[in-house]
XYZ file of C-alpha atoms in Angstrom:
626
model
C 20.189 -35.884 5.709
C 16.706 -34.530 4.822
C 14.449 -36.758 2.779
C 13.929 -34.172 0.065
C 17.643 -34.028 -0.558
C 17.862 -37.831 -0.659
C 14.965 -38.003 -3.095
C 17.319 -37.117 -5.913
C 19.896 -39.954 -6.191
C 22.656 -37.785 -7.574
C 26.082 -36.728 -6.457
C 27.142 -33.152 -6.135
C 28.710 -32.070 -9.440
C 32.158 -30.617 -9.282
C 31.054 -27.307 -10.784
C 28.096 -26.949 -8.438
C 25.615 -26.156 -11.236
C 23.634 -29.351 -11.527
C 24.027 -32.922 -12.761
C 24.795 -34.056 -16.258
C 22.326 -36.124 -18.271
C 24.031 -39.325 -17.253
C 23.440 -38.517 -13.600
C 19.661 -38.282 -14.030
C 19.004 -41.664 -15.556
C 19.318 -40.550 -19.162
C 16.826 -37.648 -18.998
C 18.581 -34.296 -19.109
C 17.499 -30.749 -18.344
C 17.278 -29.980 -22.068
C 15.117 -33.084 -22.664
C 12.721 -31.917 -19.944
C 12.512 -28.374 -21.331
C 11.940 -29.816 -24.794
C 9.098 -32.025 -23.560
C 7.546 -29.017 -21.805
C 7.707 -26.922 -24.991
C 9.991 -24.322 -23.412
C 12.543 -24.820 -26.232
C 12.409 -26.359 -29.700
C 14.470 -29.209 -31.145
C 16.940 -26.895 -32.867
C 17.660 -25.057 -29.601
C 18.008 -28.353 -27.748
C 20.570 -29.669 -30.252
C 22.530 -26.418 -30.024
C 22.679 -26.577 -26.205
C 23.801 -30.236 -26.243
C 26.519 -29.383 -28.787
C 27.764 -26.522 -26.573
C 27.779 -28.918 -23.611
C 30.162 -31.241 -25.484
C 32.324 -28.487 -26.959
C 32.782 -26.370 -23.819
C 32.601 -28.967 -21.082
C 29.953 -26.924 -19.286
C 26.792 -28.477 -17.900
C 23.463 -27.855 -19.612
C 22.405 -25.680 -16.664
C 25.479 -23.483 -17.157
C 24.883 -23.200 -20.910
C 21.226 -22.308 -20.369
C 22.133 -19.853 -17.586
C 24.495 -17.912 -19.841
C 21.961 -17.840 -22.688
C 18.683 -15.932 -22.887
C 16.840 -18.789 -24.602
C 14.441 -19.269 -21.699
C 13.613 -17.223 -18.619
C 15.389 -17.795 -15.319
C 12.058 -18.721 -13.720
C 11.280 -21.402 -16.318
C 14.797 -22.821 -15.996
C 14.561 -22.934 -12.202
C 11.172 -24.662 -12.264
C 12.502 -27.216 -14.745
C 15.445 -27.899 -12.411
C 13.035 -28.380 -9.506
C 11.079 -30.942 -11.530
C 14.193 -32.735 -12.737
C 15.923 -32.863 -9.333
C 12.659 -33.650 -7.478
C 13.253 -30.774 -5.066
C 10.136 -28.561 -4.494
C 10.051 -25.072 -6.020
C 9.408 -22.033 -3.805
C 8.302 -18.624 -5.094
C 10.115 -16.154 -2.851
C 7.893 -13.261 -3.964
C 4.804 -14.961 -2.513
C 6.220 -17.012 0.370
C 6.599 -15.026 3.630
C 10.193 -14.966 4.883
C 10.433 -15.583 8.640
C 12.747 -13.186 10.514
C 13.381 -15.989 12.998
C 14.720 -18.153 10.149
C 16.861 -15.314 8.773
C 18.435 -14.823 12.182
C 19.620 -18.461 12.211
C 22.018 -17.956 9.308
C 24.446 -15.012 8.938
C 24.357 -12.962 5.732
C 27.923 -14.021 4.874
C 26.914 -17.704 4.810
C 23.717 -17.011 2.854
C 25.639 -15.022 0.223
C 28.500 -17.545 0.026
C 26.248 -20.526 -0.741
C 23.405 -18.519 -2.384
C 20.820 -19.839 0.065
C 18.029 -18.175 1.998
C 16.445 -19.520 5.203
C 12.718 -19.106 4.472
C 11.019 -20.517 7.572
C 11.664 -22.662 10.615
C 9.714 -25.435 12.346
C 10.924 -25.609 15.950
C 8.761 -28.646 16.734
C 10.486 -30.684 14.014
C 13.818 -28.838 14.425
C 13.659 -28.220 10.669
C 14.875 -25.282 8.553
C 13.307 -24.602 5.136
C 16.180 -23.463 2.921
C 15.660 -21.819 -0.488
C 18.644 -22.710 -2.679
C 19.837 -21.562 -6.067
C 21.412 -25.016 -6.469
C 19.440 -27.493 -4.313
C 21.968 -30.276 -5.091
C 24.802 -28.451 -3.347
C 25.185 -31.058 -0.604
C 28.207 -29.250 0.831
C 26.031 -26.185 1.464
C 23.290 -28.305 3.067
C 25.811 -30.018 5.347
C 27.429 -26.705 6.340
C 24.071 -25.066 7.169
C 23.012 -28.106 9.203
C 26.205 -27.933 11.254
C 25.928 -24.152 11.632
C 22.271 -24.155 12.689
C 22.046 -27.504 14.491
C 18.838 -28.139 12.531
C 17.762 -30.506 9.785
C 17.662 -28.704 6.435
C 14.825 -29.166 3.945
C 16.019 -27.749 0.582
C 13.707 -25.904 -1.814
C 14.557 -24.750 -5.351
C 14.397 -20.972 -5.856
C 15.372 -18.486 -8.561
C 19.015 -17.469 -7.861
C 18.559 -13.768 -8.715
C 15.599 -13.530 -6.335
C 17.635 -15.146 -3.556
C 20.352 -12.514 -4.086
C 17.776 -9.714 -4.100
C 16.085 -10.827 -0.881
C 19.432 -11.398 0.869
C 20.419 -7.794 0.095
C 16.963 -6.484 1.059
C 16.152 -8.348 4.216
C 19.604 -8.623 5.738
C 20.430 -4.976 4.966
C 17.266 -3.775 6.680
C 18.393 -5.709 9.720
C 14.902 -5.808 11.230
C 14.744 -9.572 11.636
C 18.202 -9.811 13.138
C 17.687 -6.883 15.511
C 14.302 -8.088 16.735
C 15.444 -11.694 17.086
C 18.596 -10.621 18.915
C 16.435 -8.619 21.309
C 14.122 -11.612 21.753
C 17.095 -13.881 22.542
C 18.379 -11.288 24.984
C 15.032 -11.221 26.768
C 14.582 -15.004 26.851
C 16.145 -17.102 29.623
C 18.077 -20.222 28.650
C 15.171 -22.581 29.342
C 12.842 -20.468 27.199
C 10.387 -19.963 30.071
C 9.594 -16.571 31.540
C 7.322 -15.754 34.459
C 6.286 -12.126 34.732
C 5.681 -10.851 38.240
C 2.855 -8.301 38.007
C 4.388 -6.303 40.825
C 7.438 -5.600 38.644
C 5.625 -5.354 35.301
C 6.697 -1.730 34.833
C 10.319 -2.803 35.219
C 9.916 -5.649 32.691
C 8.409 -3.478 29.947
C 11.086 -0.832 30.305
C 13.895 -3.368 29.924
C 16.229 -2.745 27.007
C 15.180 -5.781 24.861
C 11.462 -4.846 24.791
C 12.237 -1.183 24.183
C 14.605 -2.213 21.394
C 11.944 -4.380 19.735
C 9.481 -1.452 19.695
C 12.172 0.838 18.303
C 13.003 -1.615 15.487
C 9.325 -2.139 14.624
C 8.722 1.591 14.295
C 12.026 2.265 12.527
C 11.172 -0.344 9.907
C 7.705 1.213 9.488
C 9.266 4.605 8.712
C 11.798 3.090 6.270
C 9.137 1.119 4.411
C 6.757 4.142 4.163
C 4.060 2.327 6.162
C 0.945 4.248 7.169
C -0.144 1.724 9.832
C 1.451 -0.971 11.981
C -0.746 -3.866 13.181
C 0.386 -5.982 16.170
C -2.036 -8.892 16.271
C -2.139 -11.696 18.863
C -2.817 -15.201 17.600
C -3.091 -18.491 19.476
C 0.653 -19.248 19.545
C 2.343 -16.241 17.936
C 2.100 -12.471 17.509
C 1.749 -11.300 13.917
C 3.219 -7.986 12.729
C 1.720 -6.402 9.608
C 2.439 -3.091 7.852
C 0.124 -1.144 5.549
C 2.214 0.191 2.665
C 0.532 2.205 -0.120
C -2.848 1.132 1.217
C -2.165 -2.630 1.173
C -1.486 -4.720 4.296
C 1.685 -6.831 4.183
C 2.653 -9.442 6.760
C 6.331 -8.973 7.583
C 7.050 -11.407 10.384
C 5.823 -13.207 13.504
C 7.086 -13.202 17.097
C 6.772 -15.672 19.970
C 3.529 -15.109 21.901
C 5.374 -14.924 25.243
C 6.500 -11.339 24.464
C 3.071 -10.036 23.491
C 2.021 -8.656 26.892
C 5.322 -6.840 27.475
C 5.314 -5.434 23.911
C 1.729 -4.148 24.175
C 2.373 -2.664 27.620
C 5.478 -0.855 26.372
C 3.499 0.748 23.526
C 0.608 1.643 25.846
C 2.985 3.419 28.237
C 4.504 5.388 25.345
C 0.977 6.350 24.241
C -0.123 7.433 27.717
C -2.655 4.588 28.030
C -3.582 2.453 31.063
C -1.565 -0.779 31.010
C -3.770 -2.531 33.595
C -6.976 -1.915 31.599
C -7.344 -4.734 29.075
C -11.135 -5.058 28.856
C -12.010 -1.953 26.823
C -10.500 -0.205 23.759
C -8.136 2.697 24.435
C -6.539 5.474 22.383
C -3.162 7.139 22.807
C -0.567 9.195 21.004
C 3.220 9.725 20.992
C 6.043 10.952 18.754
C 8.862 8.888 17.282
C 12.002 10.034 15.493
C 13.861 7.837 12.991
C 16.900 9.641 11.591
C 15.757 12.978 10.196
C 12.114 11.908 9.961
C 9.743 12.565 12.833
C 6.361 10.859 12.943
C 3.311 11.305 15.120
C 1.770 7.955 16.121
C -1.894 7.477 16.976
C -2.288 4.271 18.988
C -5.477 2.232 19.281
C -5.884 -0.913 21.402
C -8.651 -3.502 21.056
C -9.324 -6.571 23.246
C -9.522 -9.806 21.200
C -9.937 -13.455 22.207
C -6.158 -14.004 22.103
C -5.164 -10.743 23.789
C -4.980 -7.044 22.986
C -4.423 -5.931 19.404
C -2.592 -2.661 18.753
C -2.816 -0.550 15.605
C -0.504 2.445 15.229
C -1.235 5.087 12.581
C 1.908 6.907 11.434
C 1.543 10.570 10.514
C 4.680 12.268 9.174
C 5.529 15.619 10.687
C 8.225 16.294 8.092
C 7.598 16.919 4.408
C 4.608 19.240 4.727
C 1.151 18.954 3.182
C 1.076 18.028 -0.533
C -0.307 20.427 -3.121
C -3.533 19.648 -4.985
C -1.621 18.859 -8.201
C 0.593 16.407 -6.291
C -2.507 14.567 -5.095
C -3.587 13.952 -8.709
C -6.030 16.825 -9.340
C -5.641 18.552 -12.710
C -7.476 19.956 -15.713
C -11.143 20.835 -15.419
C -11.498 19.099 -12.036
C -8.743 21.263 -10.539
C -10.155 24.455 -12.062
C -13.672 23.759 -10.774
C -12.355 23.107 -7.276
C -10.145 26.209 -7.296
C -13.097 28.347 -8.435
C -15.198 27.036 -5.535
C -12.385 27.558 -3.009
C -11.916 31.205 -4.076
C -15.533 32.054 -3.273
C -15.995 33.817 0.103
C -18.833 31.526 1.222
C -20.495 28.205 0.490
C -19.989 24.525 1.348
C -17.384 22.307 -0.317
C -17.802 18.600 0.426
C -15.203 15.858 -0.047
C -16.728 12.369 -0.239
C -15.430 8.824 -0.274
C -15.018 5.774 1.985
C -12.627 5.566 4.942
C -9.005 5.678 3.824
C -9.684 7.399 0.497
C -7.618 10.494 1.356
C -10.450 12.952 2.100
C -8.683 14.553 5.072
C -5.434 14.945 3.124
C -7.316 16.762 0.344
C -8.940 19.110 2.887
C -5.579 19.846 4.504
C -4.123 20.566 1.074
C -6.924 23.053 0.357
C -6.609 24.703 3.783
C -2.836 25.069 3.415
C -3.390 26.831 0.106
C -5.889 29.385 1.389
C -4.420 29.870 4.864
C -3.060 33.438 5.142
C -2.746 35.936 8.011
C -5.755 37.771 6.571
C -8.252 34.983 7.315
C -9.305 33.173 10.477
C -9.373 29.404 9.855
C -10.856 27.053 12.481
C -11.168 23.281 12.203
C -13.066 20.694 14.235
C -11.597 17.237 13.767
C -11.854 13.714 15.152
C -8.935 13.274 15.517
C -6.524 16.072 14.536
C -4.219 14.242 12.102
C -1.833 16.946 10.896
C -1.007 20.108 12.776
C -0.838 23.128 10.435
C 0.749 26.381 11.542
C -1.616 29.353 11.573
C -4.815 27.279 11.769
C -6.893 26.899 14.945
C -7.470 23.144 15.204
C -9.894 21.672 17.744
C -10.148 18.004 18.771
C -13.655 16.543 19.207
C -14.262 15.321 22.766
C -17.670 13.682 22.976
C -17.196 12.691 26.653
C -16.816 16.359 27.565
C -19.720 17.416 25.348
C -17.614 18.768 22.474
C -19.205 17.221 19.377
C -19.201 18.330 15.745
C -22.551 20.067 16.295
C -21.735 21.803 19.595
C -18.251 22.774 18.366
C -19.614 24.231 15.135
C -22.144 26.278 17.077
C -19.316 27.736 19.202
C -17.132 28.346 16.137
C -19.583 30.834 14.729
C -18.923 33.067 17.756
C -15.174 33.007 17.023
C -15.384 35.343 14.014
C -14.191 32.729 11.478
C -13.762 33.214 7.744
C -13.197 29.553 6.984
C -14.564 26.586 8.923
C -13.613 22.934 8.477
C -15.829 20.296 10.082
C -14.263 16.843 10.022
C -17.456 15.033 9.053
C -21.180 15.666 8.692
C -22.677 12.760 10.635
C -26.112 13.974 11.673
C -28.924 16.376 10.829
C -27.851 18.982 13.404
C -24.307 19.238 12.023
C -25.661 19.430 8.458
C -28.085 22.211 9.392
C -25.398 24.224 11.205
C -22.965 23.849 8.287
C -25.617 25.128 5.865
C -26.470 28.075 8.122
C -22.772 28.940 8.467
C -22.300 28.975 4.702
C -25.395 31.110 4.148
C -24.189 33.667 6.706
C -20.976 34.329 4.802
C -18.572 31.559 5.843
C -16.618 29.153 3.656
C -17.284 25.660 5.048
C -15.410 22.442 4.276
C -16.475 18.984 5.368
C -16.508 15.285 4.447
C -19.282 12.808 3.845
C -19.284 9.032 3.386
C -20.831 8.549 -0.062
C -19.586 6.562 -3.050
C -19.642 9.430 -5.546
C -20.185 13.179 -5.720
C -23.785 12.978 -6.920
C -24.760 10.776 -3.956
C -23.908 13.518 -1.453
C -27.020 15.585 -2.201
C -29.599 12.791 -1.601
C -27.681 11.821 1.562
C -28.002 15.357 2.973
C -31.672 15.457 1.978
C -32.183 12.179 3.862
C -30.619 13.833 6.936
C -33.386 16.421 6.809
C -31.677 19.300 5.013
C -34.043 21.562 3.081
C -33.606 21.320 -0.730
C -33.790 25.099 -1.283
C -31.062 25.683 1.333
C -28.812 22.960 -0.121
C -29.153 24.354 -3.626
C -27.970 27.757 -2.373
C -25.292 26.593 0.058
C -23.238 23.891 -1.711
C -20.761 25.128 -4.330
C -18.845 21.953 -5.195
C -18.653 18.263 -4.272
C -15.453 16.246 -4.671
C -15.384 12.424 -4.732
C -12.089 10.593 -4.591
C -10.234 7.297 -4.215
C -6.546 6.475 -3.831
C -4.626 4.162 -6.184
C -1.064 2.913 -5.932
C 1.378 4.635 -8.276
C 3.574 2.578 -10.617
C 7.203 2.592 -9.496
C 9.074 4.636 -12.114
C 12.370 2.784 -11.703
C 10.903 -0.614 -12.603
C 8.167 0.569 -14.998
C 7.727 -1.480 -18.169
C 5.217 -1.278 -21.000
C 2.945 -4.001 -22.345
C 0.171 -4.395 -24.901
C -3.205 -4.944 -23.182
C -5.883 -7.402 -24.308
C -8.315 -6.034 -26.941
C -11.199 -6.389 -24.466
C -9.389 -4.097 -22.030
C -8.871 -1.444 -24.715
C -12.539 -1.668 -25.739
C -13.623 -1.204 -22.118
C -11.398 1.869 -21.811
C -12.814 3.334 -25.020
C -16.356 2.722 -23.806
C -15.746 4.330 -20.399
C -13.759 7.303 -21.714
C -16.099 8.030 -24.632
C -15.204 11.453 -26.072
C -12.163 11.557 -23.782
C -10.525 8.708 -25.732
C -7.715 10.183 -27.893
C -8.563 9.299 -31.503
C -5.804 10.878 -33.586
C -2.536 12.816 -33.307
C -4.354 15.920 -34.450
C -6.889 15.651 -31.647
C -4.173 15.116 -29.084
C -2.712 18.571 -29.619
C -5.798 20.079 -28.043
C -6.376 17.086 -25.822
C -9.239 14.609 -25.779
C -12.099 17.023 -25.367
C -15.800 16.555 -25.860
C -17.612 18.873 -28.283
C -17.971 22.379 -26.973
C -15.332 21.949 -24.259
C -12.605 24.595 -24.248
C -9.209 22.966 -24.718
C -7.449 25.010 -22.053
C -8.161 24.090 -18.406
C -10.916 21.770 -19.587
C -11.117 18.089 -20.267
C -8.146 18.516 -22.558
C -5.856 18.704 -19.591
C -7.258 15.480 -18.188
C -4.806 13.815 -20.534
C -1.261 15.080 -20.699
C 1.801 14.240 -22.744
C 1.592 10.577 -21.783
C -1.812 10.250 -23.449
C -0.632 12.195 -26.490
C 2.153 9.675 -26.956
C -0.394 6.879 -26.693
C -2.459 8.563 -29.396
C 0.470 8.806 -31.752
C 1.527 5.236 -31.059
C -2.010 3.981 -31.541
C -2.511 5.841 -34.781
C 0.628 4.436 -36.368
C 0.751 0.871 -35.026
C -2.853 0.216 -34.028
C -1.650 -0.750 -30.551
C -2.229 0.971 -27.223
C 0.524 0.380 -24.703
C -0.052 0.433 -20.960
C 2.420 0.203 -18.099
C 3.097 -1.864 -15.014
C 5.908 -2.258 -12.502
C 8.112 -5.331 -12.729
C 9.072 -5.027 -9.052
C 12.445 -4.380 -7.449
C 14.022 -4.061 -4.011
C 13.034 -0.411 -3.607
C 9.308 -1.088 -4.008
C 9.368 -4.442 -2.213
C 8.723 -6.327 -5.489
C 5.195 -4.901 -5.668
C 5.748 -2.734 -8.759
C 4.176 0.220 -6.897
C 5.735 3.117 -5.008
C 3.603 5.899 -3.570
C -0.015 6.748 -4.297
C -2.043 9.020 -6.543
C -5.693 10.010 -6.259
C -8.499 9.656 -8.797
C -11.101 12.409 -8.548
C -14.407 13.723 -9.786
C -15.355 17.311 -9.028
C -19.000 18.309 -9.446
C -19.703 22.064 -9.320
C -23.288 22.925 -8.360
C -24.513 24.550 -11.556
C -27.940 26.035 -12.178
C -29.296 22.772 -13.641
C -27.932 20.644 -10.793
C -29.388 23.132 -8.270
C -32.759 22.703 -9.976
C -32.466 18.890 -9.694
C -31.678 19.359 -5.992
C -34.876 21.372 -5.531
C -36.777 18.554 -7.251
C -35.162 15.947 -4.937
C -33.889 14.108 -8.030
C -32.122 10.758 -7.480
C -28.307 10.553 -7.564
C -28.302 8.880 -10.998
C -30.070 11.878 -12.590
C -27.703 14.328 -10.918
C -24.655 12.337 -12.074
C -25.983 12.172 -15.639
C -26.511 15.942 -15.738
C -23.028 16.601 -14.325
C -21.432 14.377 -16.982
C -23.394 16.151 -19.721
C -21.916 19.400 -18.409
C -18.383 18.014 -18.701
C -17.625 16.340 -15.358
C -14.944 13.627 -15.592
C -15.908 10.661 -13.403
C -13.480 8.933 -11.053
C -13.263 5.912 -13.335
C -12.552 8.109 -16.364
C -9.903 10.020 -14.418
C -8.386 6.697 -13.393
C -8.311 5.401 -16.975
C -6.622 8.611 -18.150
C -3.972 8.076 -15.486
C -3.582 4.479 -16.711
C -2.955 5.739 -20.246
C -0.340 8.128 -18.884
C 1.466 5.338 -17.036
C 0.744 6.694 -13.537
C -1.186 3.644 -12.295
C -2.563 0.315 -13.521
C -5.939 -0.925 -14.690
C -6.088 -3.305 -11.724
C -5.694 -0.437 -9.267
C -8.399 1.702 -10.894
C -10.850 -1.194 -10.989
C -10.003 -2.053 -7.375
C -10.990 1.374 -6.065
C -13.333 2.949 -8.631
C -15.424 0.083 -10.040
C -19.107 0.847 -9.552
């Protein structure tokens, strides 16, 4: 019997819900909660009276009452029974451990195998009732391993059992691993038959399950990372990497080779990075996968970027653009010529915004050509060209050729050098509408960056019509959204950042939070919608501002977030900003002038979305803090 189970000298109670006070040396669960301040004396006396009157244990009485939270009760049990507490939301659940115990057994005893130590032949078992010795004995016989119990919140055990077992990823992958592993656990791969090994059903099945799970969980990237003894699998969901499980290292080479073959890469070349591409279909969803390999000290690492072919390109409003920012961008897009820049760091959604704009203006009456590295989404009716530096097709050389293709609209993936910048400016001045991206932190920083590349100030002032800066935040999951009252310091910070955009009264909310002189329609007023108006009314009557967060459920993976929404700032090049460009003014001066003319900054846009319950303060500060 495991030591942790023996540490609590108690017998299994008949009802299976914990020991009585007499079984714990005189100190009961209620006494412990009372000493911790979780309940008061009156509540303690009431619970003890119910224990006598009903014959139920204190744990049962507390479980059927809402006096204290389930988490506090579980932690108190862990302390009382001297069985460690495990937080299942933070502890990674090993697929290998899940595969040891069938779902029927886990549900029957309300236990969850969390991890496994093969060296010690030990199974870490999260239990709703860690004193259920019958369950421990059954699992030990079933698994052939020594069980180390841990106390966990019962409702979370139920939730994870339904989530993880229903997905079936761990079981499928582990079953495939078992199928591919000989009885003695050793496997020697003959290089002469490597192609046969990697096409075997178990390896192919593992790859299929990995990608199928990625599609189900809405992942944008899959990371397969070799470590000293294991292979780690991580998924990027809503912009955040999450470790899902680990695999034995012995399958790494076959797994990587299988993916490289699918991507049209060389399996015998392991010394240099490679790129590949293939399609994958999971149910009705079809995804395009871009594969990248990288040699590391423990072997080759693979990252697969998933690009959905189904669902189409989102509209600008769906991305999070609205109000004055949307109007300014639409005005710039409707002009027949000029440069529109989208700025932000890698992964901030710049390409998606450009595709959204191109989809909107793409008609049979215009010739649209794009030069991308790489082509991420394929849009019908647009001539898309892939950069190929090895063959001499760069952004600069491609753009020079484009101008002989009679284009109306040109999209250049990125302005990286002086030659590309100069050609883009010349194209815009000769009557073309040019779109491109630039790696700057905000919209005002784009102009000094282009000047540093050698662009002439008088040409920039004439060519650029608008600059968009953006970031991507995770969206609160609507199904588990709950409100809370923020700290006063948080509210004061929001008021300071929003300034005139802060809604001050119900009367002001009808026209929206606008600065003086700003038209209420299509202006700053629409930066705040009905959600902000409700906040205004609530604040004016109760003095409290309420924000929102996600409590977490099975659908959002207990993160509280589901999907993403952008925060934007759109800076049109007005006469005054053009004059500052001619004067080579620093970015701070340009930003100040743009804000005086009514530009909503990314942080302000983020805070407005926080007030509306679209995202959280933490997300806005994570991506838009200066």
